[in-house]
Each structure stands twice: as C-alpha cells, then as structure tokens.
C-alpha cells in the first residue's frame, strides 16, 4: 500500500511497505524526478534472524548428518563439509547384520571340520594375513582351510572383526591370542607380547 505523507508543495513523499521495510519515495512535483530511500527496521529484522537461526539449528539437530561451510578461494562456489553423525555405530551394526544374515558373503573359512562364511573386505581390512592370502587367490568365492585353528577361536576372531569386541573365557585367552597373532588380526596381534610384559 502506498500513501502520500508529504505536506511540502515542492516534493511528494510516498511511503510504501516493501518486504517488511518502509520505502520512502521523494518525488519532485516540477521535474517528477524520484529518489528512493529504503529505511529498514533493524530491531525487527534481528528478531526474525534470531528466530530463523534457532529453527535451522533445531532442524539440523534432528538430521543424521551435519553440513559445515568450508573455506573456498575467491570466485569459487562455496563448499560444504558433510559429516554422518552416527557413521561408526551404523557401520558396526550393518557389518554385524550382514554376518548374522550371511548376506553377500564371498569367502568360506574352514577349520576343525566346520566352516563359516565371511566377507573378503572385512577380512582384508582386519588382517594383513588374510589380505595377502586373498590377493594371491583372486577367485570369486575361495575356501580357506586353516590348520591348527580351533573353530571356537575362529568364531571369536570373526566376532571381534565384525563388532570390534568379543568375550573370551580366561582359560581360553592365551590360546585365543596366539591364534589371533598367527592370523595377524589387527587389535589383537600384539596382545600376547603385551600380556607377557605385564606378567
């Protein structure tokens, strides 16, 4: 809405609302030349900006990821760093689910007359021994026979690889750690030496 608020004979002053601000138009009566002055309302704008920021922060906290502005060179488009807040816990639970359901398994481990299926990617990531073995035998679904390895120890080692933790009874611990060291399982391979030093 526009309204004339001028009482001057030489100028016409028209006030108009534009996007929450007041636009004053000073128009000369003789030449009809116009000069526009935009007068903003800082206090109201600050309140609106603060409320909008709180809404954005609340919405962001409900997401499973964070978007953080990254520094860019002049003239380049702004880049955003996206971080998955629950990445580690989600990956661990996904790996456990894949193992429990035996989904997408591509390698079979055999010992003590029994077998169990696993994933090449997990074995390679958790053990340089398995990584080297699988690289030397690039078949689609190899069968790896492990001699002198107890099936219970193999099951526990796989549990450790997929979940990052495992429970082992005290009487089985030395033999279990020896097997883990032989298979070069990351996180367990140096444990026997550490236990000896502590003893």
C-alpha positions as MATLAB code, in Angstrom:
seq = 'XXXXXXXXXXXXXXXXXXXXXXXXXXXXXXXXXXXXXXXXXXXXXXXXXXXXXXXXXXXXXXXXXXXXXXXXXXXXXXXXXXXXXXXXXXXXXXXXXXXXXXXXXXXXXXXXXXXXXXXXXXXXXXXXXXXXXXXXXXXXXXXXXXXXXXXXXXXXXXXXXXXXXXXXXXXXXXXXXXXXXXXXXXXXXXXXXXXXXXX';
ca = [
       0.000    0.000    0.000;
       1.197    3.498   -0.854;
       0.261    6.728    0.816;
       1.285   10.365    0.373;
       2.701   11.696    3.646;
       4.123   14.962    2.264;
       2.839   18.414    3.126;
       5.512   20.171    1.076;
       4.485   21.929   -2.127;
       7.777   21.168   -3.901;
       8.039   17.445   -3.145;
       5.758   14.472   -2.890;
       6.824   11.910   -0.283;
       5.247    8.492   -0.760;
       5.617    5.764    1.884;
       5.389    2.159    0.703;
       5.943   -1.194    2.516;
       8.436   -3.453    0.716;
       9.385   -6.835    2.253;
       8.836   -5.654    5.802;
      10.738   -2.354    5.336;
       9.455    1.141    4.624;
      10.342    2.640    1.245;
      10.163    6.430    1.083;
       9.947    7.979   -2.402;
      10.865   11.655   -2.665;
       9.363   12.894   -5.927;
       9.799   16.414   -7.253;
       6.493   17.956   -8.220;
       8.071   20.015  -11.007;
      10.519   17.582  -12.667;
       8.944   14.307  -11.461;
      12.487   13.104  -10.638;
      12.362   10.444   -7.953;
      14.868    9.416   -5.302;
      14.178    6.240   -3.352;
      15.430    5.719    0.155;
      14.962    2.317    1.772;
      14.681    2.572    5.524;
      14.997   -0.806    7.194;
      13.768   -1.855   10.587;
      16.871   -3.359   12.263;
      15.305   -4.449   15.540;
      12.531   -6.458   13.907;
      14.999   -7.936   11.404;
      17.337   -9.076   14.215;
      14.465  -10.815   15.979;
      13.432  -12.523   12.745;
      17.038  -13.592   12.012;
      17.444  -14.979   15.528;
      14.225  -16.985   15.270;
      15.194  -18.306   11.843;
      18.621  -19.331   13.150;
      17.047  -21.238   16.045;
      14.722  -23.029   13.623;
      17.671  -24.003   11.415;
      19.677  -25.275   14.410;
      16.714  -27.305   15.666;
      16.119  -28.824   12.235;
      19.838  -29.578   11.866;
      19.985  -31.367   15.234;
      17.257  -33.756   14.061;
      19.259  -34.794   10.994;
      21.721  -37.691   10.967;
      24.361  -35.503    9.303;
      25.907  -32.056    9.675;
      26.601  -29.552    6.899;
      29.518  -27.246    7.734;
      30.602  -24.438    5.349;
      34.190  -24.934    4.172;
      36.647  -22.210    3.166;
      36.904  -21.539   -0.577;
      39.043  -19.389   -2.864;
      37.642  -16.124   -4.160;
      35.315  -16.625   -7.092;
      34.660  -20.292   -6.345;
      31.361  -21.731   -5.226;
      31.016  -22.363   -1.513;
      31.718  -25.961   -0.484;
      30.034  -27.801    2.400;
      31.612  -30.464    4.604;
      29.008  -33.171    5.312;
      29.524  -35.453    8.294;
      27.469  -38.543    9.162;
      26.947  -38.250   12.917;
      26.287  -41.969   13.535;
      28.707  -43.348   10.947;
      30.739  -45.669   13.195;
      27.825  -47.165   15.106;
      25.844  -47.588   11.888;
      28.699  -49.360   10.106;
      29.299  -51.710   13.051;
      25.630  -52.660   13.257;
      25.484  -53.105    9.466;
      28.501  -55.428    9.451;
      27.050  -57.499   12.282;
      23.746  -57.752   10.432;
      25.480  -58.879    7.225;
      27.361  -61.571    9.122;
      24.334  -62.770   11.086;
      22.216  -62.964    7.940;
      25.120  -64.346    5.855;
      24.314  -61.721    3.226;
      26.750  -61.097    0.340;
      29.389  -63.457    1.767;
      32.194  -64.197   -0.693;
      34.692  -66.352    1.220;
      34.459  -69.551    3.292;
      36.784  -70.348    6.195;
      37.228  -73.982    7.223;
      38.786  -75.495   10.353;
      38.118  -78.404   12.721;
      35.869  -79.962   10.085;
      33.477  -76.972   10.192;
      33.018  -73.932    8.003;
      31.839  -70.349    8.363;
      31.236  -67.687    5.755;
      32.656  -64.179    5.799;
      33.370  -61.139    3.619;
      36.673  -60.566    1.833;
      36.517  -56.845    2.527;
      36.235  -57.330    6.294;
      38.951  -59.999    6.443;
      41.324  -57.878    4.337;
      40.695  -54.742    6.386;
      41.250  -56.531    9.707;
      44.166  -58.823    8.868;
      47.185  -58.402    6.557;
      47.462  -62.206    6.626;
      44.028  -62.640    5.032;
      44.610  -59.651    2.728;
      47.764  -61.220    1.291;
      46.103  -64.639    1.037;
      43.088  -63.274   -0.829;
      45.233  -61.205   -3.197;
      47.202  -64.337   -4.115;
      43.984  -66.291   -4.731;
      41.582  -63.932   -6.565;
      38.817  -66.480   -7.097;
      35.177  -65.448   -6.846;
      34.427  -67.410   -3.667;
      37.573  -69.057   -2.265;
      37.638  -71.649    0.502;
      40.446  -71.061    3.004;
      41.444  -74.033    5.157;
      43.047  -73.005    8.454;
      45.138  -75.736   10.034;
      45.593  -75.987   13.798;
      42.891  -73.386   14.445;
      40.060  -74.153   16.840;
      36.615  -73.429   15.422;
      35.611  -71.585   18.615;
      38.656  -69.330   18.259;
      37.825  -68.608   14.627;
      34.266  -67.688   15.585;
      35.554  -65.361   18.302;
      38.035  -63.746   15.918;
      35.284  -63.098   13.375;
      33.122  -61.607   16.114;
      35.993  -59.270   17.001;
      36.485  -58.290   13.356;
      32.825  -57.504   12.737;
      31.898  -55.946   16.089;
      35.209  -54.640   17.420;
      34.819  -56.605   20.661;
      34.418  -60.164   21.923;
      34.146  -62.097   25.192;
      36.714  -64.850   25.784;
      36.948  -67.023   28.887;
      40.109  -66.748   30.952;
      41.233  -70.336   30.346;
      40.914  -69.846   26.562;
      42.540  -66.413   26.418;
      46.216  -67.449   25.868;
      45.377  -69.888   23.041;
      42.930  -67.404   21.509;
      45.503  -64.595   21.464;
      48.092  -66.960   19.990;
      45.715  -67.788   17.136;
      44.918  -64.096   16.623;
      48.640  -63.319   16.492;
      49.204  -66.076   13.949;
      46.423  -64.686   11.750;
      47.749  -61.138   12.314;
      44.400  -59.784   13.471;
      44.630  -56.018   13.973;
      43.979  -55.028   17.562;
      44.903  -58.493   18.868;
      48.182  -59.414   17.171;
      50.342  -57.552   19.701;
      48.299  -58.575   22.733;
      50.328  -61.692   23.682;
      53.548  -59.678   23.940;
      51.809  -57.029   25.996;
      50.467  -59.655   28.412;
      53.930  -61.181   28.829;
      55.427  -57.783   29.657;
      52.721  -57.118   32.219;
      53.321  -60.520   33.801;
];
